[in-house]
Amino acid sequence: MRRSFIGLLCVWLWLSKLMRMETSVVGEEPPEAGISIVKGRFAYTSYDAGFESVWSSPQISPSRDSVSLALDRSSGAGFRSKKAYLYGFFSASIKLPDNYYSAGVVTTFYISNAELHPKEHDEVDFEFLGRVHGEKYVLQTNMYMRGNTSIGREQRTRLWFDPSKEAHSYSILWTPQHIVYFVDDVPIRELVQDHKLHQIYPSRPLHVYGTIWDGSSWATNGGKDKVDYTFSPFVATYMNFVLSGCVEKNGDEFKNCSSDKHMISKVTGKLPPSLTQSQTESMHWVQHHYMTYNYCEDYDRYPKPLPECQRKNSKRNKDEL
C-alpha cells in the first residue's frame, strides 16, 4: 500500500512539473524596440472587406473581423486579399493550433504574386512550423524572387512565447528601401535593397495570403515528424488585419507609389524609413538568442555564398539585397 502511495505521489509530482512547464514563460523577452508598429497607426480591415477564400472554402470559418482555417484529413485551407498592393504594411494577429501534437502542420501569412506571375513570382513569407509535444514552434521567414524557388533565403527563429496560447501580431513592412519582418513590435529580420541587385528585389504588386496545409515532408525536424491526423482538426485563427498599401486606380497609382516618398510614408503609417537604433538592437538581440538557422551560414547548401551573403560582415543582422 505504501509503495502504491509513493508511486502515485511520484506520478502526481511528475504531472505537476509538466503542467508548470506548459504554463511557464517560454523564454526571455527581447528588449523594447521603442516604437508601436500597429496600434495608433493603422485601421483594421475586416475579413469580409479585405479577403476572399481561394482554397477549400468548407475548411474556412469566417466572421466579420476574423477567420479560422482548419486542416484535417480532407484538406487544408487558404484565403487571399481581394486587391494586390505595391509596397505597404501588412499585418495579422494569429493564434496557432494548440493541439497536443501539431508536427508537420504549416500555418502561413505572406505576400506573393504567384497568381499574377506564375513562372516568375515574388514571395515574402511567415511560415509557422508545427511541433512535437514539448518542443517550441519554429517561425521560418523566407523570400523568393522572380520565381527562383530553388534559392531559398530561410531564417528560422524559436519564438520567446507560445504562439498557440494567444494571438500575436505578425507584420511585413515593404518599401523600395527594405523589407522588415515584425513579431508584435519587435523586428526580427530586415532585408535591405541593394541597388546593384535591384533586379531581384520585389517591385511588382503582391496579394496577401493566409494558409494552413500539410508540410510533413519537411516542416518539423526535417520531415522526421509528420502530421498525425488523429489529433486533427488543426485550427489557426487570424484577426486584426492591416492592409495598407498602394492599390491600382486608373493604372496610375502603382507607378506613383514607386517614386513618391510621401505616398510610401502614408501607406506605411509614417514609420521611419529605416530601423531606429532601438529597433536594430532589439533585432540583433532576437537573432543572437533565438535564431536557429540562417541560409547565409549554410555552406553545405550554398558552397558559393549568395551575393548578399558575400557582403555580410561577421554580425548576422541583415541581408543586403
PDB file of C-alpha atoms in Angstrom:
ATOM      1  CA  MET A   1       0.000   0.000   0.000  1.00  0.00           C
ATOM      2  CA  ARG A   2       2.833   2.329   0.964  1.00  0.00           C
ATOM      3  CA  ARG A   3       4.627   1.601  -2.330  1.00  0.00           C
ATOM      4  CA  SER A   4       1.424   2.307  -4.263  1.00  0.00           C
ATOM      5  CA  PHE A   5       1.028   5.615  -2.460  1.00  0.00           C
ATOM      6  CA  ILE A   6       4.628   6.600  -3.182  1.00  0.00           C
ATOM      7  CA  GLY A   7       4.161   5.607  -6.816  1.00  0.00           C
ATOM      8  CA  LEU A   8       1.021   7.720  -7.136  1.00  0.00           C
ATOM      9  CA  LEU A   9       2.785  10.631  -5.443  1.00  0.00           C
ATOM     10  CA  CYS A  10       5.673  10.418  -7.916  1.00  0.00           C
ATOM     11  CA  VAL A  11       3.252  10.397 -10.837  1.00  0.00           C
ATOM     12  CA  TRP A  12       1.419  13.407  -9.389  1.00  0.00           C
ATOM     13  CA  LEU A  13       4.674  15.329  -8.933  1.00  0.00           C
ATOM     14  CA  TRP A  14       5.729  14.498 -12.493  1.00  0.00           C
ATOM     15  CA  LEU A  15       2.400  15.663 -13.918  1.00  0.00           C
ATOM     16  CA  SER A  16       2.568  18.840 -11.832  1.00  0.00           C
ATOM     17  CA  LYS A  17       6.015  19.547 -13.256  1.00  0.00           C
ATOM     18  CA  LEU A  18       4.719  19.087 -16.800  1.00  0.00           C
ATOM     19  CA  MET A  19       1.826  21.447 -16.107  1.00  0.00           C
ATOM     20  CA  ARG A  20       4.180  24.081 -14.727  1.00  0.00           C
ATOM     21  CA  MET A  21       6.355  23.722 -17.825  1.00  0.00           C
ATOM     22  CA  GLU A  22       3.345  24.169 -20.087  1.00  0.00           C
ATOM     23  CA  THR A  23       2.231  27.357 -18.330  1.00  0.00           C
ATOM     24  CA  SER A  24       5.652  28.853 -17.670  1.00  0.00           C
ATOM     25  CA  VAL A  25       7.259  31.650 -19.627  1.00  0.00           C
ATOM     26  CA  VAL A  26       8.718  30.169 -22.799  1.00  0.00           C
ATOM     27  CA  GLY A  27      11.734  32.429 -22.984  1.00  0.00           C
ATOM     28  CA  GLU A  28      13.284  35.762 -22.097  1.00  0.00           C
ATOM     29  CA  GLU A  29      11.630  38.637 -23.919  1.00  0.00           C
ATOM     30  CA  PRO A  30      13.688  40.869 -26.206  1.00  0.00           C
ATOM     31  CA  PRO A  31      14.432  44.466 -25.213  1.00  0.00           C
ATOM     32  CA  GLU A  32      11.830  47.081 -26.096  1.00  0.00           C
ATOM     33  CA  ALA A  33      12.045  48.206 -29.717  1.00  0.00           C
ATOM     34  CA  GLY A  34      10.699  51.627 -28.755  1.00  0.00           C
ATOM     35  CA  ILE A  35       8.062  52.047 -31.475  1.00  0.00           C
ATOM     36  CA  SER A  36       4.457  50.868 -31.667  1.00  0.00           C
ATOM     37  CA  ILE A  37       4.140  49.242 -35.074  1.00  0.00           C
ATOM     38  CA  VAL A  38       0.379  48.721 -35.449  1.00  0.00           C
ATOM     39  CA  LYS A  39      -1.598  50.423 -32.673  1.00  0.00           C
ATOM     40  CA  GLY A  40      -2.360  54.058 -33.411  1.00  0.00           C
ATOM     41  CA  ARG A  41      -1.000  53.867 -36.957  1.00  0.00           C
ATOM     42  CA  PHE A  42      -3.421  51.727 -38.919  1.00  0.00           C
ATOM     43  CA  ALA A  43      -7.116  50.951 -39.051  1.00  0.00           C
ATOM     44  CA  TYR A  44      -8.025  47.285 -39.025  1.00  0.00           C
ATOM     45  CA  THR A  45      -9.640  45.771 -42.116  1.00  0.00           C
ATOM     46  CA  SER A  46     -12.440  43.264 -41.608  1.00  0.00           C
ATOM     47  CA  TYR A  47     -12.019  39.836 -43.154  1.00  0.00           C
ATOM     48  CA  ASP A  48     -15.171  40.286 -45.233  1.00  0.00           C
ATOM     49  CA  ALA A  49     -13.985  43.607 -46.648  1.00  0.00           C
ATOM     50  CA  GLY A  50     -10.411  42.647 -47.402  1.00  0.00           C
ATOM     51  CA  PHE A  51     -10.220  38.949 -48.210  1.00  0.00           C
ATOM     52  CA  GLU A  52     -11.723  36.045 -50.096  1.00  0.00           C
ATOM     53  CA  SER A  53     -11.412  32.271 -49.994  1.00  0.00           C
ATOM     54  CA  VAL A  54      -9.103  30.759 -52.604  1.00  0.00           C
ATOM     55  CA  TRP A  55      -8.758  27.200 -51.361  1.00  0.00           C
ATOM     56  CA  SER A  56     -11.172  24.759 -49.694  1.00  0.00           C
ATOM     57  CA  SER A  57     -13.963  27.035 -48.507  1.00  0.00           C
ATOM     58  CA  PRO A  58     -15.506  24.325 -46.254  1.00  0.00           C
ATOM     59  CA  GLN A  59     -12.350  24.480 -44.120  1.00  0.00           C
ATOM     60  CA  ILE A  60     -12.697  28.251 -43.627  1.00  0.00           C
ATOM     61  CA  SER A  61     -14.865  29.699 -40.847  1.00  0.00           C
ATOM     62  CA  PRO A  62     -15.091  33.463 -41.343  1.00  0.00           C
ATOM     63  CA  SER A  63     -16.707  36.076 -39.160  1.00  0.00           C
ATOM     64  CA  ARG A  64     -16.787  39.789 -39.816  1.00  0.00           C
ATOM     65  CA  ASP A  65     -13.423  40.550 -38.225  1.00  0.00           C
ATOM     66  CA  SER A  66     -11.634  37.192 -38.089  1.00  0.00           C
ATOM     67  CA  VAL A  67     -11.275  33.870 -39.845  1.00  0.00           C
ATOM     68  CA  SER A  68     -10.316  30.360 -38.760  1.00  0.00           C
ATOM     69  CA  LEU A  69      -8.562  27.917 -41.083  1.00  0.00           C
ATOM     70  CA  ALA A  70      -8.660  24.172 -40.444  1.00  0.00           C
ATOM     71  CA  LEU A  71      -6.506  21.280 -41.590  1.00  0.00           C
ATOM     72  CA  ASP A  72      -7.856  17.735 -41.366  1.00  0.00           C
ATOM     73  CA  ARG A  73      -7.639  14.573 -43.443  1.00  0.00           C
ATOM     74  CA  SER A  74      -9.781  16.117 -46.174  1.00  0.00           C
ATOM     75  CA  SER A  75      -7.877  19.341 -46.838  1.00  0.00           C
ATOM     76  CA  GLY A  76      -6.163  22.476 -45.643  1.00  0.00           C
ATOM     77  CA  ALA A  77      -7.391  25.972 -46.497  1.00  0.00           C
ATOM     78  CA  GLY A  78      -6.348  29.408 -47.691  1.00  0.00           C
ATOM     79  CA  PHE A  79      -7.515  32.987 -48.220  1.00  0.00           C
ATOM     80  CA  ARG A  80      -6.224  35.935 -50.233  1.00  0.00           C
ATOM     81  CA  SER A  81      -6.625  39.691 -50.233  1.00  0.00           C
ATOM     82  CA  LYS A  82      -9.116  40.913 -52.814  1.00  0.00           C
ATOM     83  CA  LYS A  83      -6.647  43.548 -54.024  1.00  0.00           C
ATOM     84  CA  ALA A  84      -2.973  43.467 -54.969  1.00  0.00           C
ATOM     85  CA  TYR A  85      -0.646  46.026 -53.403  1.00  0.00           C
ATOM     86  CA  LEU A  86       2.652  47.635 -54.354  1.00  0.00           C
ATOM     87  CA  TYR A  87       4.614  48.401 -51.176  1.00  0.00           C
ATOM     88  CA  GLY A  88       2.966  48.961 -47.827  1.00  0.00           C
ATOM     89  CA  PHE A  89       2.355  47.408 -44.413  1.00  0.00           C
ATOM     90  CA  PHE A  90       0.512  44.119 -43.946  1.00  0.00           C
ATOM     91  CA  SER A  91      -0.311  42.534 -40.622  1.00  0.00           C
ATOM     92  CA  ALA A  92      -2.481  39.960 -38.856  1.00  0.00           C
ATOM     93  CA  SER A  93      -2.802  38.694 -35.320  1.00  0.00           C
ATOM     94  CA  ILE A  94      -2.628  34.897 -35.439  1.00  0.00           C
ATOM     95  CA  LYS A  95      -3.309  32.194 -32.869  1.00  0.00           C
ATOM     96  CA  LEU A  96      -1.656  28.961 -33.964  1.00  0.00           C
ATOM     97  CA  PRO A  97      -3.086  25.452 -33.499  1.00  0.00           C
ATOM     98  CA  ASP A  98      -2.872  24.415 -29.843  1.00  0.00           C
ATOM     99  CA  ASN A  99      -3.157  20.659 -30.403  1.00  0.00           C
ATOM    100  CA  TYR A 100      -1.077  18.361 -28.202  1.00  0.00           C
ATOM    101  CA  TYR A 101       0.815  17.363 -31.371  1.00  0.00           C
ATOM    102  CA  SER A 102       0.992  19.573 -34.471  1.00  0.00           C
ATOM    103  CA  ALA A 103       4.162  18.339 -36.194  1.00  0.00           C
ATOM    104  CA  GLY A 104       4.106  18.745 -39.970  1.00  0.00           C
ATOM    105  CA  VAL A 105       1.397  21.421 -39.891  1.00  0.00           C
ATOM    106  CA  VAL A 106       2.392  24.636 -41.681  1.00  0.00           C
ATOM    107  CA  THR A 107       0.482  27.853 -40.961  1.00  0.00           C
ATOM    108  CA  THR A 108       1.390  30.875 -43.089  1.00  0.00           C
ATOM    109  CA  PHE A 109       0.963  34.603 -43.566  1.00  0.00           C
ATOM    110  CA  TYR A 110       2.698  36.004 -46.629  1.00  0.00           C
ATOM    111  CA  ILE A 111       2.664  38.282 -49.663  1.00  0.00           C
ATOM    112  CA  SER A 112       3.020  36.837 -53.162  1.00  0.00           C
ATOM    113  CA  ASN A 113       2.239  37.404 -56.834  1.00  0.00           C
ATOM    114  CA  ALA A 114       2.303  33.720 -57.821  1.00  0.00           C
ATOM    115  CA  GLU A 115      -1.149  34.008 -59.377  1.00  0.00           C
ATOM    116  CA  LEU A 116      -0.184  37.136 -61.315  1.00  0.00           C
ATOM    117  CA  HIS A 117       3.235  35.823 -62.412  1.00  0.00           C
ATOM    118  CA  PRO A 118       3.104  32.015 -62.075  1.00  0.00           C
ATOM    119  CA  LYS A 119       6.514  31.377 -63.673  1.00  0.00           C
ATOM    120  CA  GLU A 120       8.471  34.229 -62.091  1.00  0.00           C
ATOM    121  CA  HIS A 121       6.730  35.197 -58.877  1.00  0.00           C
ATOM    122  CA  ASP A 122       7.952  37.043 -55.793  1.00  0.00           C
ATOM    123  CA  GLU A 123       7.103  35.952 -52.253  1.00  0.00           C
ATOM    124  CA  VAL A 124       7.814  37.127 -48.700  1.00  0.00           C
ATOM    125  CA  ASP A 125       6.794  34.577 -46.052  1.00  0.00           C
ATOM    126  CA  PHE A 126       5.989  33.936 -42.438  1.00  0.00           C
ATOM    127  CA  GLU A 127       5.778  30.142 -42.039  1.00  0.00           C
ATOM    128  CA  PHE A 128       4.934  28.641 -38.645  1.00  0.00           C
ATOM    129  CA  LEU A 129       6.144  25.057 -38.386  1.00  0.00           C
ATOM    130  CA  GLY A 130       4.187  22.688 -36.149  1.00  0.00           C
ATOM    131  CA  ARG A 131       5.756  20.924 -33.199  1.00  0.00           C
ATOM    132  CA  VAL A 132       6.079  17.686 -31.320  1.00  0.00           C
ATOM    133  CA  HIS A 133       4.724  17.985 -27.779  1.00  0.00           C
ATOM    134  CA  GLY A 134       7.348  19.528 -25.519  1.00  0.00           C
ATOM    135  CA  GLU A 135       9.127  21.389 -28.318  1.00  0.00           C
ATOM    136  CA  LYS A 136       8.680  25.005 -29.376  1.00  0.00           C
ATOM    137  CA  TYR A 137       7.040  26.298 -32.520  1.00  0.00           C
ATOM    138  CA  VAL A 138       9.558  27.366 -35.161  1.00  0.00           C
ATOM    139  CA  LEU A 139       8.965  30.524 -37.181  1.00  0.00           C
ATOM    140  CA  GLN A 140      10.560  30.400 -40.625  1.00  0.00           C
ATOM    141  CA  THR A 141      10.883  33.556 -42.701  1.00  0.00           C
ATOM    142  CA  ASN A 142      11.746  33.254 -46.354  1.00  0.00           C
ATOM    143  CA  MET A 143      11.859  35.125 -49.633  1.00  0.00           C
ATOM    144  CA  TYR A 144      11.670  34.034 -53.261  1.00  0.00           C
ATOM    145  CA  MET A 145      12.345  36.431 -56.101  1.00  0.00           C
ATOM    146  CA  ARG A 146      11.437  36.254 -59.778  1.00  0.00           C
ATOM    147  CA  GLY A 147      10.278  32.667 -59.470  1.00  0.00           C
ATOM    148  CA  ASN A 148      13.603  31.180 -58.424  1.00  0.00           C
ATOM    149  CA  THR A 149      12.278  28.762 -55.793  1.00  0.00           C
ATOM    150  CA  SER A 150      15.480  26.719 -55.944  1.00  0.00           C
ATOM    151  CA  ILE A 151      17.184  29.503 -53.989  1.00  0.00           C
ATOM    152  CA  GLY A 152      15.608  29.852 -50.561  1.00  0.00           C
ATOM    153  CA  ARG A 153      16.577  32.599 -48.174  1.00  0.00           C
ATOM    154  CA  GLU A 154      15.264  30.999 -44.997  1.00  0.00           C
ATOM    155  CA  GLN A 155      15.902  32.043 -41.444  1.00  0.00           C
ATOM    156  CA  ARG A 156      14.380  30.117 -38.531  1.00  0.00           C
ATOM    157  CA  THR A 157      13.574  31.534 -35.124  1.00  0.00           C
ATOM    158  CA  ARG A 158      12.228  29.931 -31.953  1.00  0.00           C
ATOM    159  CA  LEU A 159       9.774  32.433 -30.508  1.00  0.00           C
ATOM    160  CA  TRP A 160      10.133  33.668 -26.928  1.00  0.00           C
ATOM    161  CA  PHE A 161       6.449  32.921 -26.244  1.00  0.00           C
ATOM    162  CA  ASP A 162       3.989  30.134 -27.010  1.00  0.00           C
ATOM    163  CA  PRO A 163       2.092  31.329 -30.130  1.00  0.00           C
ATOM    164  CA  SER A 164      -0.634  28.729 -29.598  1.00  0.00           C
ATOM    165  CA  LYS A 165      -1.800  30.207 -26.278  1.00  0.00           C
ATOM    166  CA  GLU A 166      -2.979  33.573 -27.605  1.00  0.00           C
ATOM    167  CA  ALA A 167      -2.828  35.678 -30.749  1.00  0.00           C
ATOM    168  CA  HIS A 168       0.263  37.728 -31.553  1.00  0.00           C
ATOM    169  CA  SER A 169       0.760  40.142 -34.441  1.00  0.00           C
ATOM    170  CA  TYR A 170       2.987  39.306 -37.399  1.00  0.00           C
ATOM    171  CA  SER A 171       3.718  42.108 -39.845  1.00  0.00           C
ATOM    172  CA  ILE A 172       5.540  42.742 -43.104  1.00  0.00           C
ATOM    173  CA  LEU A 173       6.819  46.216 -43.961  1.00  0.00           C
ATOM    174  CA  TRP A 174       7.717  46.505 -47.650  1.00  0.00           C
ATOM    175  CA  THR A 175       9.159  49.684 -49.157  1.00  0.00           C
ATOM    176  CA  PRO A 176      11.558  50.410 -52.043  1.00  0.00           C
ATOM    177  CA  GLN A 177      14.332  50.582 -49.422  1.00  0.00           C
ATOM    178  CA  HIS A 178      13.792  47.492 -47.291  1.00  0.00           C
ATOM    179  CA  ILE A 179      11.556  44.652 -46.124  1.00  0.00           C
ATOM    180  CA  VAL A 180      11.151  44.110 -42.385  1.00  0.00           C
ATOM    181  CA  TYR A 181       9.506  41.207 -40.563  1.00  0.00           C
ATOM    182  CA  PHE A 182       7.955  42.113 -37.198  1.00  0.00           C
ATOM    183  CA  VAL A 183       6.681  39.913 -34.372  1.00  0.00           C
ATOM    184  CA  ASP A 184       4.449  42.175 -32.305  1.00  0.00           C
ATOM    185  CA  ASP A 185       6.528  45.386 -32.195  1.00  0.00           C
ATOM    186  CA  VAL A 186       9.872  43.609 -32.497  1.00  0.00           C
ATOM    187  CA  PRO A 187      11.727  43.482 -35.830  1.00  0.00           C
ATOM    188  CA  ILE A 188      13.259  40.037 -36.287  1.00  0.00           C
ATOM    189  CA  ARG A 189      14.675  40.354 -39.792  1.00  0.00           C
ATOM    190  CA  GLU A 190      15.491  43.094 -42.289  1.00  0.00           C
ATOM    191  CA  LEU A 191      16.233  42.666 -45.979  1.00  0.00           C
ATOM    192  CA  VAL A 192      17.820  45.793 -47.421  1.00  0.00           C
ATOM    193  CA  GLN A 193      17.566  46.822 -51.045  1.00  0.00           C
ATOM    194  CA  ASP A 194      20.948  46.989 -52.718  1.00  0.00           C
ATOM    195  CA  HIS A 195      20.550  48.829 -55.996  1.00  0.00           C
ATOM    196  CA  LYS A 196      23.345  46.783 -57.525  1.00  0.00           C
ATOM    197  CA  LEU A 197      20.963  43.833 -57.210  1.00  0.00           C
ATOM    198  CA  HIS A 198      17.727  45.694 -57.808  1.00  0.00           C
ATOM    199  CA  GLN A 199      16.577  43.183 -60.424  1.00  0.00           C
ATOM    200  CA  ILE A 200      15.801  40.578 -57.741  1.00  0.00           C
ATOM    201  CA  TYR A 201      14.149  42.875 -55.186  1.00  0.00           C
ATOM    202  CA  PRO A 202      10.321  42.570 -55.139  1.00  0.00           C
ATOM    203  CA  SER A 203       8.951  45.552 -57.044  1.00  0.00           C
ATOM    204  CA  ARG A 204       5.671  44.277 -58.512  1.00  0.00           C
ATOM    205  CA  PRO A 205       2.198  44.165 -56.914  1.00  0.00           C
ATOM    206  CA  LEU A 206       1.553  41.339 -54.453  1.00  0.00           C
ATOM    207  CA  HIS A 207      -1.516  39.796 -52.813  1.00  0.00           C
ATOM    208  CA  VAL A 208      -1.688  38.985 -49.093  1.00  0.00           C
ATOM    209  CA  TYR A 209      -2.349  35.339 -48.154  1.00  0.00           C
ATOM    210  CA  GLY A 210      -3.042  33.119 -45.174  1.00  0.00           C
ATOM    211  CA  THR A 211      -2.978  29.303 -45.406  1.00  0.00           C
ATOM    212  CA  ILE A 212      -2.743  26.092 -43.416  1.00  0.00           C
ATOM    213  CA  TRP A 213      -1.518  22.847 -45.001  1.00  0.00           C
ATOM    214  CA  ASP A 214       0.332  19.560 -44.606  1.00  0.00           C
ATOM    215  CA  GLY A 215       4.104  20.026 -44.792  1.00  0.00           C
ATOM    216  CA  SER A 216       5.003  16.579 -43.480  1.00  0.00           C
ATOM    217  CA  SER A 217       7.825  16.130 -45.985  1.00  0.00           C
ATOM    218  CA  TRP A 218       9.952  18.911 -44.477  1.00  0.00           C
ATOM    219  CA  ALA A 219       8.367  21.121 -41.820  1.00  0.00           C
ATOM    220  CA  THR A 220       9.185  19.521 -38.454  1.00  0.00           C
ATOM    221  CA  ASN A 221      12.655  18.189 -37.695  1.00  0.00           C
ATOM    222  CA  GLY A 222      13.434  17.955 -41.400  1.00  0.00           C
ATOM    223  CA  GLY A 223      10.365  15.833 -42.148  1.00  0.00           C
ATOM    224  CA  LYS A 224      11.094  13.236 -39.479  1.00  0.00           C
ATOM    225  CA  ASP A 225       7.899  14.085 -37.568  1.00  0.00           C
ATOM    226  CA  LYS A 226       4.830  14.111 -39.798  1.00  0.00           C
ATOM    227  CA  VAL A 227       1.212  15.205 -39.423  1.00  0.00           C
ATOM    228  CA  ASP A 228      -0.814  12.824 -37.255  1.00  0.00           C
ATOM    229  CA  TYR A 229      -4.466  13.316 -38.172  1.00  0.00           C
ATOM    230  CA  THR A 230      -5.678  11.579 -35.029  1.00  0.00           C
ATOM    231  CA  PHE A 231      -5.022  14.988 -33.424  1.00  0.00           C
ATOM    232  CA  SER A 232      -6.929  16.939 -36.092  1.00  0.00           C
ATOM    233  CA  PRO A 233      -8.515  19.302 -36.819  1.00  0.00           C
ATOM    234  CA  PHE A 234      -5.661  21.785 -36.576  1.00  0.00           C
ATOM    235  CA  VAL A 235      -7.136  25.282 -36.408  1.00  0.00           C
ATOM    236  CA  ALA A 236      -5.402  28.653 -36.832  1.00  0.00           C
ATOM    237  CA  THR A 237      -7.297  31.894 -36.211  1.00  0.00           C
ATOM    238  CA  TYR A 238      -6.445  35.213 -37.893  1.00  0.00           C
ATOM    239  CA  MET A 239      -7.712  38.645 -36.813  1.00  0.00           C
ATOM    240  CA  ASN A 240      -6.749  42.344 -36.590  1.00  0.00           C
ATOM    241  CA  PHE A 241      -5.897  42.573 -40.272  1.00  0.00           C
ATOM    242  CA  VAL A 242      -3.985  45.529 -41.686  1.00  0.00           C
ATOM    243  CA  LEU A 243      -3.914  46.025 -45.454  1.00  0.00           C
ATOM    244  CA  SER A 244      -2.201  49.333 -46.121  1.00  0.00           C
ATOM    245  CA  GLY A 245      -0.540  49.680 -49.498  1.00  0.00           C
ATOM    246  CA  CYS A 246      -0.707  51.328 -52.885  1.00  0.00           C
ATOM    247  CA  VAL A 247      -3.557  49.980 -54.989  1.00  0.00           C
ATOM    248  CA  GLU A 248      -4.204  50.467 -58.670  1.00  0.00           C
ATOM    249  CA  LYS A 249      -6.511  53.341 -59.581  1.00  0.00           C
ATOM    250  CA  ASN A 250      -6.853  54.104 -63.273  1.00  0.00           C
ATOM    251  CA  GLY A 251      -3.464  52.497 -63.839  1.00  0.00           C
ATOM    252  CA  ASP A 252      -1.543  55.358 -62.230  1.00  0.00           C
ATOM    253  CA  GLU A 253      -1.091  54.818 -58.513  1.00  0.00           C
ATOM    254  CA  PHE A 254       1.255  51.837 -58.770  1.00  0.00           C
ATOM    255  CA  LYS A 255       3.628  53.944 -60.859  1.00  0.00           C
ATOM    256  CA  ASN A 256       3.410  56.884 -58.471  1.00  0.00           C
ATOM    257  CA  CYS A 257       3.959  54.674 -55.445  1.00  0.00           C
ATOM    258  CA  SER A 258       7.378  53.591 -56.668  1.00  0.00           C
ATOM    259  CA  SER A 259       8.739  57.121 -56.695  1.00  0.00           C
ATOM    260  CA  ASP A 260       6.542  59.172 -54.337  1.00  0.00           C
ATOM    261  CA  LYS A 261       8.118  59.206 -50.861  1.00  0.00           C
ATOM    262  CA  HIS A 262       5.046  60.921 -49.386  1.00  0.00           C
ATOM    263  CA  MET A 263       2.785  58.151 -50.643  1.00  0.00           C
ATOM    264  CA  ILE A 264       5.139  55.467 -49.302  1.00  0.00           C
ATOM    265  CA  SER A 265       5.165  57.210 -45.922  1.00  0.00           C
ATOM    266  CA  LYS A 266       1.364  57.386 -45.916  1.00  0.00           C
ATOM    267  CA  VAL A 267       0.736  53.706 -46.668  1.00  0.00           C
ATOM    268  CA  THR A 268       3.372  52.581 -44.152  1.00  0.00           C
ATOM    269  CA  GLY A 269       1.885  54.553 -41.263  1.00  0.00           C
ATOM    270  CA  LYS A 270       4.712  57.097 -41.241  1.00  0.00           C
ATOM    271  CA  LEU A 271       7.081  54.502 -39.856  1.00  0.00           C
ATOM    272  CA  PRO A 272      10.724  55.621 -40.006  1.00  0.00           C
ATOM    273  CA  PRO A 273      12.317  54.965 -43.424  1.00  0.00           C
ATOM    274  CA  SER A 274      14.968  52.841 -41.708  1.00  0.00           C
ATOM    275  CA  LEU A 275      15.127  50.965 -38.423  1.00  0.00           C
ATOM    276  CA  THR A 276      15.919  53.073 -35.379  1.00  0.00           C
ATOM    277  CA  GLN A 277      18.846  52.252 -33.134  1.00  0.00           C
ATOM    278  CA  SER A 278      16.498  50.690 -30.550  1.00  0.00           C
ATOM    279  CA  GLN A 279      14.804  48.585 -33.213  1.00  0.00           C
ATOM    280  CA  THR A 280      18.139  47.438 -34.597  1.00  0.00           C
ATOM    281  CA  GLU A 281      19.406  46.492 -31.144  1.00  0.00           C
ATOM    282  CA  SER A 282      16.207  44.565 -30.432  1.00  0.00           C
ATOM    283  CA  MET A 283      16.504  42.721 -33.760  1.00  0.00           C
ATOM    284  CA  HIS A 284      20.126  41.818 -33.064  1.00  0.00           C
ATOM    285  CA  TRP A 285      19.145  40.507 -29.644  1.00  0.00           C
ATOM    286  CA  VAL A 286      16.471  38.215 -31.089  1.00  0.00           C
ATOM    287  CA  GLN A 287      18.810  36.931 -33.771  1.00  0.00           C
ATOM    288  CA  HIS A 288      21.551  36.242 -31.247  1.00  0.00           C
ATOM    289  CA  HIS A 289      19.305  34.479 -28.724  1.00  0.00           C
ATOM    290  CA  TYR A 290      16.603  32.794 -30.808  1.00  0.00           C
ATOM    291  CA  MET A 291      17.736  32.337 -34.406  1.00  0.00           C
ATOM    292  CA  THR A 292      18.487  28.675 -35.092  1.00  0.00           C
ATOM    293  CA  TYR A 293      19.177  28.726 -38.845  1.00  0.00           C
ATOM    294  CA  ASN A 294      20.431  31.298 -41.334  1.00  0.00           C
ATOM    295  CA  TYR A 295      20.824  30.418 -45.010  1.00  0.00           C
ATOM    296  CA  CYS A 296      23.894  32.636 -45.258  1.00  0.00           C
ATOM    297  CA  GLU A 297      25.678  30.339 -42.814  1.00  0.00           C
ATOM    298  CA  ASP A 298      24.684  27.095 -44.563  1.00  0.00           C
ATOM    299  CA  TYR A 299      27.852  26.385 -46.540  1.00  0.00           C
ATOM    300  CA  ASP A 300      26.838  22.804 -47.330  1.00  0.00           C
ATOM    301  CA  ARG A 301      23.753  24.084 -49.113  1.00  0.00           C
ATOM    302  CA  TYR A 302      25.451  27.099 -50.667  1.00  0.00           C
ATOM    303  CA  PRO A 303      29.200  26.318 -51.052  1.00  0.00           C
ATOM    304  CA  LYS A 304      29.359  29.536 -53.021  1.00  0.00           C
ATOM    305  CA  PRO A 305      27.549  32.078 -50.831  1.00  0.00           C
ATOM    306  CA  LEU A 306      24.718  34.060 -52.355  1.00  0.00           C
ATOM    307  CA  PRO A 307      25.681  37.594 -53.380  1.00  0.00           C
ATOM    308  CA  GLU A 308      24.107  39.311 -50.385  1.00  0.00           C
ATOM    309  CA  CYS A 309      25.848  36.894 -48.033  1.00  0.00           C
ATOM    310  CA  GLN A 310      29.276  37.621 -49.513  1.00  0.00           C
ATOM    311  CA  ARG A 311      28.929  41.221 -48.436  1.00  0.00           C
ATOM    312  CA  LYS A 312      27.790  40.442 -44.899  1.00  0.00           C
ATOM    313  CA  ASN A 313      30.114  41.298 -42.062  1.00  0.00           C
ATOM    314  CA  SER A 314      30.568  38.965 -39.114  1.00  0.00           C
ATOM    315  CA  LYS A 315      27.328  40.095 -37.480  1.00  0.00           C
ATOM    316  CA  ARG A 316      24.241  38.184 -38.562  1.00  0.00           C
ATOM    317  CA  ASN A 317      21.924  41.162 -38.524  1.00  0.00           C
ATOM    318  CA  LYS A 318      20.542  41.667 -42.001  1.00  0.00           C
ATOM    319  CA  ASP A 319      20.623  40.589 -45.612  1.00  0.00           C
ATOM    320  CA  GLU A 320      21.633  43.136 -48.220  1.00  0.00           C
ATOM    321  CA  LEU A 321      19.519  42.598 -51.305  1.00  0.00           C
TER     322      LEU A 321
END
